[in-house]
JSON list of C-alpha atoms in Angstrom, two decimals:
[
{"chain": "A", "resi": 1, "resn": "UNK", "atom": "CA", "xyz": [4.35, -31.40, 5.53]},
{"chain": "A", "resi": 2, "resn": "UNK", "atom": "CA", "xyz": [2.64, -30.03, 2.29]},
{"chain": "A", "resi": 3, "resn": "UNK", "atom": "CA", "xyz": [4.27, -31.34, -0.71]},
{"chain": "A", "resi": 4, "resn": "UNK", "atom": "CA", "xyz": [4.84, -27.68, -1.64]},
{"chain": "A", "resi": 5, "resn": "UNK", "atom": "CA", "xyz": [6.80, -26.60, 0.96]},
{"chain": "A", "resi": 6, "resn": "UNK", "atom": "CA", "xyz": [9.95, -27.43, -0.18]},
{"chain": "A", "resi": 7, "resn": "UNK", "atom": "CA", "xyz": [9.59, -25.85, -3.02]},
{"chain": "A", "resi": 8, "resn": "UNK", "atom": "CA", "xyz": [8.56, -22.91, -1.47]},
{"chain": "A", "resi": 9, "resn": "UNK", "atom": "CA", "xyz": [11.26, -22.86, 1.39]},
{"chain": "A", "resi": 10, "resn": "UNK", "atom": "CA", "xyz": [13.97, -22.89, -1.36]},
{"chain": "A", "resi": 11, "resn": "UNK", "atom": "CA", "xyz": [12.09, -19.62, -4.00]},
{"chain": "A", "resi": 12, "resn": "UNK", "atom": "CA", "xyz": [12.10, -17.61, -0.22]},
{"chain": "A", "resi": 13, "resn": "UNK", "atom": "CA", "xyz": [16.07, -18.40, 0.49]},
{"chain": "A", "resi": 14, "resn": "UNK", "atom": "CA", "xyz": [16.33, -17.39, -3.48]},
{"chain": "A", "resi": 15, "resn": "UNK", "atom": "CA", "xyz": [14.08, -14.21, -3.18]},
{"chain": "A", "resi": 16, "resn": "UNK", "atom": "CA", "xyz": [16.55, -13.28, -0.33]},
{"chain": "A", "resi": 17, "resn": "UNK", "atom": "CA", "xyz": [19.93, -13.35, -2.81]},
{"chain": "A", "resi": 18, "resn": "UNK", "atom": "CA", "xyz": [20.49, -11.15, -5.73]},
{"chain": "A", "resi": 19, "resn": "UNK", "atom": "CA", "xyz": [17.78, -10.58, -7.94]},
{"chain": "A", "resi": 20, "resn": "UNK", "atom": "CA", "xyz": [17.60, -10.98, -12.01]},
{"chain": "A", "resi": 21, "resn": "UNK", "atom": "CA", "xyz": [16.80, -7.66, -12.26]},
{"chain": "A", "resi": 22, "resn": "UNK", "atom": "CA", "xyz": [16.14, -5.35, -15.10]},
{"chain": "A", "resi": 23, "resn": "UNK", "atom": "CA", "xyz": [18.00, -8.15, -17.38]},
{"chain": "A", "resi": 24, "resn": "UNK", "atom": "CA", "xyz": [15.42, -10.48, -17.06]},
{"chain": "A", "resi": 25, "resn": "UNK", "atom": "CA", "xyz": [12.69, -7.41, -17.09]},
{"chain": "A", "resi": 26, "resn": "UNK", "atom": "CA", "xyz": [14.35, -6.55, -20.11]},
{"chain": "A", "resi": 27, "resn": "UNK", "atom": "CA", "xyz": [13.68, -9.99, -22.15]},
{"chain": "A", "resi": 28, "resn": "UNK", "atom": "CA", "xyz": [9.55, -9.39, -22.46]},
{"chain": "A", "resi": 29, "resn": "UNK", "atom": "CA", "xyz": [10.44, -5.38, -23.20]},
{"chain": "A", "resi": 30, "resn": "UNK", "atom": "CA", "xyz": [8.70, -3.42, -25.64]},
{"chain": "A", "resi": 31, "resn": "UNK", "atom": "CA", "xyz": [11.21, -2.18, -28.13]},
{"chain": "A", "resi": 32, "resn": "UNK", "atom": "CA", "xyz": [9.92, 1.01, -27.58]},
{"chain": "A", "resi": 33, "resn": "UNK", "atom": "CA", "xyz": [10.33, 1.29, -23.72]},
{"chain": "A", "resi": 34, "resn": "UNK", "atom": "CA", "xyz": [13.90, 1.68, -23.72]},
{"chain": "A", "resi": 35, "resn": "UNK", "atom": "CA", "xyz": [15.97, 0.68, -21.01]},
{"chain": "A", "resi": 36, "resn": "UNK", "atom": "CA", "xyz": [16.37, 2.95, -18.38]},
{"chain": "A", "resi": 37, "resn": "UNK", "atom": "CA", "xyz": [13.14, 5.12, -18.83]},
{"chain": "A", "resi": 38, "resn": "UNK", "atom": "CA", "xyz": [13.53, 9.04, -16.61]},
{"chain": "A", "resi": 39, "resn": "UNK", "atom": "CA", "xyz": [11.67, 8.27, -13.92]},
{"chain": "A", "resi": 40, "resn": "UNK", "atom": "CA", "xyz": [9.95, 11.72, -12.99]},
{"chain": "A", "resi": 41, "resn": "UNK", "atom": "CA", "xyz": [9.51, 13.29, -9.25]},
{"chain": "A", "resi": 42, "resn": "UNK", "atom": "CA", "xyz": [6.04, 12.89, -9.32]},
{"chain": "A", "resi": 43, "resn": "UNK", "atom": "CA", "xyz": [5.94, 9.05, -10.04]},
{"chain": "A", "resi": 44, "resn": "UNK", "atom": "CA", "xyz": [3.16, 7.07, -8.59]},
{"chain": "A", "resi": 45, "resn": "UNK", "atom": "CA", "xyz": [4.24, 4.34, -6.22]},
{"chain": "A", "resi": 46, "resn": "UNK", "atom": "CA", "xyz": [1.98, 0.94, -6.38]},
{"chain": "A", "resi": 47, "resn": "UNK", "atom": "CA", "xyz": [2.92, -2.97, -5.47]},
{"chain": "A", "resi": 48, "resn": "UNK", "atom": "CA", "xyz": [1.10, -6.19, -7.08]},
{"chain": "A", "resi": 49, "resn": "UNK", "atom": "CA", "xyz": [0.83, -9.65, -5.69]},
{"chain": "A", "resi": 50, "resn": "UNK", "atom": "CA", "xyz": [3.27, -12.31, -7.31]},
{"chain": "A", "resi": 51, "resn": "UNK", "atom": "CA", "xyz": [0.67, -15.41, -5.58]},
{"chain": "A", "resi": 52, "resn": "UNK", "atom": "CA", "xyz": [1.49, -19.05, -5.80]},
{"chain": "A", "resi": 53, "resn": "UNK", "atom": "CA", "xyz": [-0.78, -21.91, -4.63]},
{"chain": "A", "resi": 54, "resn": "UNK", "atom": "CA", "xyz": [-1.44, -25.08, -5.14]},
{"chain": "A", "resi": 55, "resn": "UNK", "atom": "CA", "xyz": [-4.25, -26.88, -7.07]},
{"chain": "A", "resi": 56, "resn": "UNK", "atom": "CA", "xyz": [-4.85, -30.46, -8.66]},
{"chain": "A", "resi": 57, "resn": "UNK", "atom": "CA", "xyz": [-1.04, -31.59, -7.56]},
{"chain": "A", "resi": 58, "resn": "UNK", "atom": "CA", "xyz": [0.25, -28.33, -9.19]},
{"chain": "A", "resi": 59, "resn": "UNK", "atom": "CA", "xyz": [1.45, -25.42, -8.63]},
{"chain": "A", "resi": 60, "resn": "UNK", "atom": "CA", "xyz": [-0.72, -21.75, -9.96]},
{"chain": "A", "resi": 61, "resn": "UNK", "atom": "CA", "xyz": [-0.30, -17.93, -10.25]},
{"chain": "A", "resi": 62, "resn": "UNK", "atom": "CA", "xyz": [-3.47, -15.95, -10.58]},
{"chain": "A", "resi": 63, "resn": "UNK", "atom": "CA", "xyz": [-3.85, -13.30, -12.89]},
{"chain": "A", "resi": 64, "resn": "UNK", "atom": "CA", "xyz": [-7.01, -10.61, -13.75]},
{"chain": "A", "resi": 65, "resn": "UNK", "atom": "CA", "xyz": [-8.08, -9.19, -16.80]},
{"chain": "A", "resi": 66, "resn": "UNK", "atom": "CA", "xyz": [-8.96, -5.40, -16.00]},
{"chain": "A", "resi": 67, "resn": "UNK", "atom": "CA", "xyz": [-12.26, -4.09, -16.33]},
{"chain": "A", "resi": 68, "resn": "UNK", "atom": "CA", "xyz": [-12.57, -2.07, -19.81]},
{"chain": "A", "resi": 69, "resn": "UNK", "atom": "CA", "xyz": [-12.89, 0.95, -17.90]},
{"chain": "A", "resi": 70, "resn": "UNK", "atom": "CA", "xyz": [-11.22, 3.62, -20.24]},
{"chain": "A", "resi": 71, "resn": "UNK", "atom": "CA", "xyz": [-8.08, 3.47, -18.18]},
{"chain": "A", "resi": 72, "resn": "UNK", "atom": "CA", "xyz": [-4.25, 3.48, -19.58]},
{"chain": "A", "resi": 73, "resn": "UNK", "atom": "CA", "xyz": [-4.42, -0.84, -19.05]},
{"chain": "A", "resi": 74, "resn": "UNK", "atom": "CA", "xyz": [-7.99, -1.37, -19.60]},
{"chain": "A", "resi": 75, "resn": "UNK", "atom": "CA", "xyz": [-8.51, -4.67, -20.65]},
{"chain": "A", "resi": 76, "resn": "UNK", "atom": "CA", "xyz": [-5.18, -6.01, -19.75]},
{"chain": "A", "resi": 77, "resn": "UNK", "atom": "CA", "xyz": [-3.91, -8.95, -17.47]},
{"chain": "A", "resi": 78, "resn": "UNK", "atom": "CA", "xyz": [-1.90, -8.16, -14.80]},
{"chain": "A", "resi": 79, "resn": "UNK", "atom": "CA", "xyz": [-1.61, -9.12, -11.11]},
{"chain": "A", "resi": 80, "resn": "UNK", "atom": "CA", "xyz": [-3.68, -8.19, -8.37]},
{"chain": "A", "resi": 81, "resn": "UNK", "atom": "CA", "xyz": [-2.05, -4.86, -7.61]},
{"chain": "A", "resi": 82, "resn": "UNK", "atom": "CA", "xyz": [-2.56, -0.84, -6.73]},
{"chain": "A", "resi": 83, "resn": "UNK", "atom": "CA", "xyz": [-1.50, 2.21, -5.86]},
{"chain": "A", "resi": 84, "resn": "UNK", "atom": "CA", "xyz": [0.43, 2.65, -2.55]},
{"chain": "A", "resi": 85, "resn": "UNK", "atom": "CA", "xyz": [-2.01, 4.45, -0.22]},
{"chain": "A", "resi": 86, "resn": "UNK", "atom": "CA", "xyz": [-1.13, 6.36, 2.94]},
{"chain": "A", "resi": 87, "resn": "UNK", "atom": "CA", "xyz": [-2.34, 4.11, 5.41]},
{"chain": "A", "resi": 88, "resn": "UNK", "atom": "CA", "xyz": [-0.34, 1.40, 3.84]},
{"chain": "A", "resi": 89, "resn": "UNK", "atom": "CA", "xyz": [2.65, 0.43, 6.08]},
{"chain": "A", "resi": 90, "resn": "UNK", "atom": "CA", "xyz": [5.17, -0.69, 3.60]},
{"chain": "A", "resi": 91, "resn": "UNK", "atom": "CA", "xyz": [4.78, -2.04, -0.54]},
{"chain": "A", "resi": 92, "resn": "UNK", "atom": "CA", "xyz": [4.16, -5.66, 0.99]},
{"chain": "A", "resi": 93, "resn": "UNK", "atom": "CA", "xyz": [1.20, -4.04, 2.96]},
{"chain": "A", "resi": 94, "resn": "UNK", "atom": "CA", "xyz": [-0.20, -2.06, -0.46]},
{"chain": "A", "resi": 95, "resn": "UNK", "atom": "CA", "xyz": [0.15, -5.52, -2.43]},
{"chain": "A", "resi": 96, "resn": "UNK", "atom": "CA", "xyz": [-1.93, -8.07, 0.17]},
{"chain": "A", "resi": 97, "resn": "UNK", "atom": "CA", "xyz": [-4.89, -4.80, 0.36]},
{"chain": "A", "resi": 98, "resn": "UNK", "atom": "CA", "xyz": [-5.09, -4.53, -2.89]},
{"chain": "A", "resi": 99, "resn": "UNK", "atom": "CA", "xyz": [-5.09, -8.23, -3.78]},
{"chain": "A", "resi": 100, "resn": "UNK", "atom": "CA", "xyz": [-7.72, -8.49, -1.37]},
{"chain": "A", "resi": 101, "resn": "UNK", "atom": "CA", "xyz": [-9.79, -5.64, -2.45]},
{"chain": "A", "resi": 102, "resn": "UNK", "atom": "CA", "xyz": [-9.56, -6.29, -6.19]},
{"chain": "A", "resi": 103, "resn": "UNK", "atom": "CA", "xyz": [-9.50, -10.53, -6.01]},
{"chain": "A", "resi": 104, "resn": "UNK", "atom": "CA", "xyz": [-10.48, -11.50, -2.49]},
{"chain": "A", "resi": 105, "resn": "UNK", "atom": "CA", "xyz": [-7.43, -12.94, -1.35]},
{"chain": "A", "resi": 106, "resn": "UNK", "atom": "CA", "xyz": [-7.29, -13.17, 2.09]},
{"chain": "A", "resi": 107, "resn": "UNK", "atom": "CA", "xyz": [-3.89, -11.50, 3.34]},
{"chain": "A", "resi": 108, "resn": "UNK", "atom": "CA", "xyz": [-4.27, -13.89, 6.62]},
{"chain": "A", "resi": 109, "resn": "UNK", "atom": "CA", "xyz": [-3.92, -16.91, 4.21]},
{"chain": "A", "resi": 110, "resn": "UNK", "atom": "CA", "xyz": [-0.77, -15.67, 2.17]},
{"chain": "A", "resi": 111, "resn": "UNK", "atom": "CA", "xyz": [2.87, -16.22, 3.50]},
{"chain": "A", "resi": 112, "resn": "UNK", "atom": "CA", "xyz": [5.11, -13.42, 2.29]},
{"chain": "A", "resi": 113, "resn": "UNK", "atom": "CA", "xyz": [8.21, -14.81, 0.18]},
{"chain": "A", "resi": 114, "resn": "UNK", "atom": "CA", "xyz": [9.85, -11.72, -0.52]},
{"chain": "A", "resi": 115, "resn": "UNK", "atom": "CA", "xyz": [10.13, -8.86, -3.15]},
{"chain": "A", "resi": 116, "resn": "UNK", "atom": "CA", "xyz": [11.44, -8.78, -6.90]},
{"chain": "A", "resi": 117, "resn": "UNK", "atom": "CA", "xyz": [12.51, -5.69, -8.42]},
{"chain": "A", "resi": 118, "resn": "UNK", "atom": "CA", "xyz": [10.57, -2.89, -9.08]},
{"chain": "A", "resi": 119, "resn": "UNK", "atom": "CA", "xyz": [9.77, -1.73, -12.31]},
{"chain": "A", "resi": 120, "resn": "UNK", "atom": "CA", "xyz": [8.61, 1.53, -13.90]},
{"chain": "A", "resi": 121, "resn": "UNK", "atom": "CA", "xyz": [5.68, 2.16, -16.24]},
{"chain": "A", "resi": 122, "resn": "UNK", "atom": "CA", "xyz": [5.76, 5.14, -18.48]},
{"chain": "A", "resi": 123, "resn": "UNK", "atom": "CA", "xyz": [2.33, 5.20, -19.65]},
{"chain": "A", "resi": 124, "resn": "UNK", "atom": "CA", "xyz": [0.71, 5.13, -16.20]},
{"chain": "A", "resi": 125, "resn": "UNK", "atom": "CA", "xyz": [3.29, 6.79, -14.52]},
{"chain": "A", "resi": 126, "resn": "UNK", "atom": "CA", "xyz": [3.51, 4.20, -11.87]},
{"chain": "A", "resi": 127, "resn": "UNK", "atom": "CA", "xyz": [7.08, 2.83, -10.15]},
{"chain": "A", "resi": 128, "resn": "UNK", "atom": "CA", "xyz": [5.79, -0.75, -9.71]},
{"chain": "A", "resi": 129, "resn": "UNK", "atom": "CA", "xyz": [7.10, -2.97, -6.61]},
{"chain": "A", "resi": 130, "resn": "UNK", "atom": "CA", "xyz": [6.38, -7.21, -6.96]},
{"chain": "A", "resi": 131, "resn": "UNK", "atom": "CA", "xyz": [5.77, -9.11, -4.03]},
{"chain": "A", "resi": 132, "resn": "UNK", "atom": "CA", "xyz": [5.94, -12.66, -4.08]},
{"chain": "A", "resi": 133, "resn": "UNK", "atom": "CA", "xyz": [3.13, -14.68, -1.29]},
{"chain": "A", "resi": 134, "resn": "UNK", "atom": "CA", "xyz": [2.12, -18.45, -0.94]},
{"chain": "A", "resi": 135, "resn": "UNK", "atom": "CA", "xyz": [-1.06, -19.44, 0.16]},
{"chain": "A", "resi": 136, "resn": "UNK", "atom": "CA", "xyz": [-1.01, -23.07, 1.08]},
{"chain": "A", "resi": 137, "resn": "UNK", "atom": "CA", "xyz": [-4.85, -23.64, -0.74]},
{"chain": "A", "resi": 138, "resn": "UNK", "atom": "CA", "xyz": [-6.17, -22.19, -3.94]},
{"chain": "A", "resi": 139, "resn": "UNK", "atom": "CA", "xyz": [-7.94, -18.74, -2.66]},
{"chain": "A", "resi": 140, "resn": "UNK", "atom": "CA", "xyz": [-11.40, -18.22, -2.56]},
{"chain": "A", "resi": 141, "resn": "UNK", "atom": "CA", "xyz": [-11.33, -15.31, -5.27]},
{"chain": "A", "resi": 142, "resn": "UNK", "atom": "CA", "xyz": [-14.16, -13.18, -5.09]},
{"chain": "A", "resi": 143, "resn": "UNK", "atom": "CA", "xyz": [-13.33, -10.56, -8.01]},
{"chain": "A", "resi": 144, "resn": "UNK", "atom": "CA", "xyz": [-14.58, -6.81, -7.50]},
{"chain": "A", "resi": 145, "resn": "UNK", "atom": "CA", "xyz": [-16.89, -6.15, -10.59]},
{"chain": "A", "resi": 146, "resn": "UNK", "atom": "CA", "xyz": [-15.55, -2.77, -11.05]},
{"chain": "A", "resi": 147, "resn": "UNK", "atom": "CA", "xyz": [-11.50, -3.30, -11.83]},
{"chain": "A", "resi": 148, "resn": "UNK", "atom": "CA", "xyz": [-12.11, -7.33, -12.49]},
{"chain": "A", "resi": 149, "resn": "UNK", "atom": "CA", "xyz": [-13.25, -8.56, -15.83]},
{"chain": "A", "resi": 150, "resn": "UNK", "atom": "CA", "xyz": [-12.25, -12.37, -15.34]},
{"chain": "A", "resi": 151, "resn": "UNK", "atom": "CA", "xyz": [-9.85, -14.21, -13.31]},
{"chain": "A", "resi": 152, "resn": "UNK", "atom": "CA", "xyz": [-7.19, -15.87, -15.11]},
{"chain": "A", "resi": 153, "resn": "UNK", "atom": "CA", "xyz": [-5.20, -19.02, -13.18]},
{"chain": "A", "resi": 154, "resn": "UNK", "atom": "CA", "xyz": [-2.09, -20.45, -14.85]},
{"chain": "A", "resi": 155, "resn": "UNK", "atom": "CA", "xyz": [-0.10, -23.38, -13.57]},
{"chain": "A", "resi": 156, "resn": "UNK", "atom": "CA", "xyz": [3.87, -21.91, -13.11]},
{"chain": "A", "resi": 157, "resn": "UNK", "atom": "CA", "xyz": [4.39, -25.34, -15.68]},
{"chain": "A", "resi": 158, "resn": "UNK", "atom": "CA", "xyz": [3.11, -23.43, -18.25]},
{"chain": "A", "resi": 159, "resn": "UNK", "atom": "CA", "xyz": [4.33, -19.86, -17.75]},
{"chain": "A", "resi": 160, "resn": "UNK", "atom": "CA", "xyz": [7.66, -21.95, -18.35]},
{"chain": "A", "resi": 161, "resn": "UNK", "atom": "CA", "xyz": [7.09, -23.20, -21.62]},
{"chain": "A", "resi": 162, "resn": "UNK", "atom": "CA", "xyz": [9.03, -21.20, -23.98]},
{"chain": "A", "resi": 163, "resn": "UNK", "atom": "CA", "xyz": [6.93, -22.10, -26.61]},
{"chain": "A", "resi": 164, "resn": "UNK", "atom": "CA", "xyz": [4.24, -19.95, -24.83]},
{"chain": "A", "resi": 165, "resn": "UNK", "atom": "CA", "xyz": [6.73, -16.83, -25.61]},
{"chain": "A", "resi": 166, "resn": "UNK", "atom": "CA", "xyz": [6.19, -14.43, -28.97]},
{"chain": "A", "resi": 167, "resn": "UNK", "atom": "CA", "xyz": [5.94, -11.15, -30.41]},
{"chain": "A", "resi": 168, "resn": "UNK", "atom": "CA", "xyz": [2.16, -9.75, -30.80]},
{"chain": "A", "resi": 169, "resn": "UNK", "atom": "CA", "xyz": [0.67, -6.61, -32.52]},
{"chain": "A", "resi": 170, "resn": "UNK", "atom": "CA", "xyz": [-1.17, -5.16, -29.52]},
{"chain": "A", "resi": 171, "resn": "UNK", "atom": "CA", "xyz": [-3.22, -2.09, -29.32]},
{"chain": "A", "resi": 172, "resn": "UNK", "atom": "CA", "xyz": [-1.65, 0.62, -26.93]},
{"chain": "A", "resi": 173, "resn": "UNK", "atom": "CA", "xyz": [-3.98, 3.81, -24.96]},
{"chain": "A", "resi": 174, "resn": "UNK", "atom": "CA", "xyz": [-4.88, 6.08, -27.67]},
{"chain": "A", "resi": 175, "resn": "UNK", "atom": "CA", "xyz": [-6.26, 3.47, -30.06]},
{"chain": "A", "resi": 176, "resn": "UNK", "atom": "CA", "xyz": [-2.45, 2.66, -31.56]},
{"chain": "A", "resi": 177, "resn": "UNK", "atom": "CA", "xyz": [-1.01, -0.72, -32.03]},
{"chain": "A", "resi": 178, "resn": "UNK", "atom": "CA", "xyz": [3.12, -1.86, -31.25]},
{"chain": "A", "resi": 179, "resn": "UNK", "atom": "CA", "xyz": [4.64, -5.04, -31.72]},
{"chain": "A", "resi": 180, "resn": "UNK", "atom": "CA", "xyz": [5.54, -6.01, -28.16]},
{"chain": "A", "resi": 181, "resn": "UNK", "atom": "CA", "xyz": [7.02, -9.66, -26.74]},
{"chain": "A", "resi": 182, "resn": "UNK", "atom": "CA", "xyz": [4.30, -11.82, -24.76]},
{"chain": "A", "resi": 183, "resn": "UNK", "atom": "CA", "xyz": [3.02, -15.08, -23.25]},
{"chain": "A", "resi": 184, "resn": "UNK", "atom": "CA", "xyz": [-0.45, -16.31, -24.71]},
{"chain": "A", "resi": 185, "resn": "UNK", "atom": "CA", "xyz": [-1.29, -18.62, -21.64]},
{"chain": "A", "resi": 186, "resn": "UNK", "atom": "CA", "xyz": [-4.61, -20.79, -21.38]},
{"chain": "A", "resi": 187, "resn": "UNK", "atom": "CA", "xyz": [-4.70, -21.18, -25.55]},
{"chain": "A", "resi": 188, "resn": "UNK", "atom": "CA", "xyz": [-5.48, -17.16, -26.22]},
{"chain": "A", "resi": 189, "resn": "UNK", "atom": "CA", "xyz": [-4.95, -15.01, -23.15]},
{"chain": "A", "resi": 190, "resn": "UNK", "atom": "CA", "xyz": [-2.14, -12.69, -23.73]},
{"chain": "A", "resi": 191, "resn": "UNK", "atom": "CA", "xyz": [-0.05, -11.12, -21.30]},
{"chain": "A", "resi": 192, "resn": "UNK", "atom": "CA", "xyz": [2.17, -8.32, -22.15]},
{"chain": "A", "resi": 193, "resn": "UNK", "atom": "CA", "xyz": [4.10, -5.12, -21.32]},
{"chain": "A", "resi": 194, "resn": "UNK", "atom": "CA", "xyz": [4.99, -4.25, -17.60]},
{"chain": "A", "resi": 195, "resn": "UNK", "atom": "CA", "xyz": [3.12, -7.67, -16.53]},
{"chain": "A", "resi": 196, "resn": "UNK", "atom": "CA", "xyz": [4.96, -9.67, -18.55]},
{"chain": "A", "resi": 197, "resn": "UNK", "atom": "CA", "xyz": [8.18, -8.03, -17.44]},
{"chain": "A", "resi": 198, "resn": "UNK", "atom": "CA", "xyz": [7.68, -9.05, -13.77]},
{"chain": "A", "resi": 199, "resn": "UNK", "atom": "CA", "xyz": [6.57, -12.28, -14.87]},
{"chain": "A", "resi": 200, "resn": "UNK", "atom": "CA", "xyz": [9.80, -12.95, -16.72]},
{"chain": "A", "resi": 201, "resn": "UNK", "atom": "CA", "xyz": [11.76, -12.24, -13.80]},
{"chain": "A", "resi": 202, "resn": "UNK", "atom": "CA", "xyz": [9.46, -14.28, -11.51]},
{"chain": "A", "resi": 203, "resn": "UNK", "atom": "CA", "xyz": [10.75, -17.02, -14.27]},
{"chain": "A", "resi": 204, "resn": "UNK", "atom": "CA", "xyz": [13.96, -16.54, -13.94]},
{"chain": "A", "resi": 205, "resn": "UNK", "atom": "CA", "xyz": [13.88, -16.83, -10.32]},
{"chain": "A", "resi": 206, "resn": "UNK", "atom": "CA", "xyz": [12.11, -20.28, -10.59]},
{"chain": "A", "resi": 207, "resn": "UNK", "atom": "CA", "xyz": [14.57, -21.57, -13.29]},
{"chain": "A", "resi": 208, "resn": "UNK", "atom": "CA", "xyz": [17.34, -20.85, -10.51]},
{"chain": "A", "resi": 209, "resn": "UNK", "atom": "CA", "xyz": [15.66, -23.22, -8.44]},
{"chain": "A", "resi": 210, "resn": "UNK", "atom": "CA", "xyz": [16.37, -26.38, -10.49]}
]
């Protein structure tokens, strides 16, 4: 048996309980976001791909930088993730396309886990749903040049080091800056806002697991 699978049998029985929720969303919050944001009729649905694999004896999410491409998170890191398009069968099925499409992750390689809690963005307009996937080697990643800057691969160690955790002046659509909580992984990559949120959560989840 891979050393990883019990690990991973035990964060799919805890995807299947209770979530943390918007509690856990709520710790890597912009002040500014408020709580419970109006989420309007015309909200855009999307999914993004929560991946875990192993690499050097340890365990790794992979993240991307967005292209600069003039967009609402141009330029930020985020995971693998689009809109929900209608040939899509479910939010699990939008997630493993678009990781595919955007990364290269092979959906044929990557055991679904479960979901997390879904999370609305104001500035995009987009109701967010997480999906959590395992792929029992480190992907071949083959990043589209048009929505991928970079590739950015963390081991899950360090996502859990609070030290990792602080409050950063970051610049916002519209050439404005906010002070907003984040995790500056691999020495100066920041990850913020709705990202950050899910990641939190996805933290949470793992700290149950100890």
């Amino acid at each position: 048996m891979n050393e990883s699978q019990p690990f991973i049998h035990k964060l799919k029985q805890r995807l299947s309980q209770p979530l943390p929720g918007l509690d856990a969303q709520m710790t890597m919050s912009p002040s500014l976001r408020g709580r419970n944001p109006v989420i309007p009729e015309n909200v855009r649905k999307s999914a993004v791909l929560v991946l875990v694999y192993p690499q050097n004896g340890s365990l790794y999410v992979p993240f991307m930088r967005r292209a600069e491409d003039g967009r609402v998170h141009s330029g930020q890191i985020s995971f693998p993730g689009g809109k929900w398009d209608d040939t899509d069968t479910d939010f699990i099925d939008t997630a493993l396309r678009e990781a595919n499409e955007e990364m290269g992750i092979r959906r044929e390689e990557v055991e679904v886990l479960g979901q997390m809690t879904e999370l609305y963005i104001p500035p995009s307009n987009f109701l967010v749903y997480p999906t959590v996937g395992f792929s029992p080697r480190r992907p071949d990643f083959i990043p589209d040049p048009k929505e991928v800057a970079d590739i950015v691969e963390v081991e899950i160690a360090h996502l859990a080091d609070k030290n990792i955790r602080g409050s950063h002046r970051v610049e916002v659509f519209g050439g404005n800056y906010i002070t907003a909580p984040g995790f500056t992984v691999n020495g100066d990559r920041l990850i913020w806002g709705a990202t950050a949120m899910m990641l939190a959560e996805f933290l949470e989840i793992l700290n149950d697991l100890k």
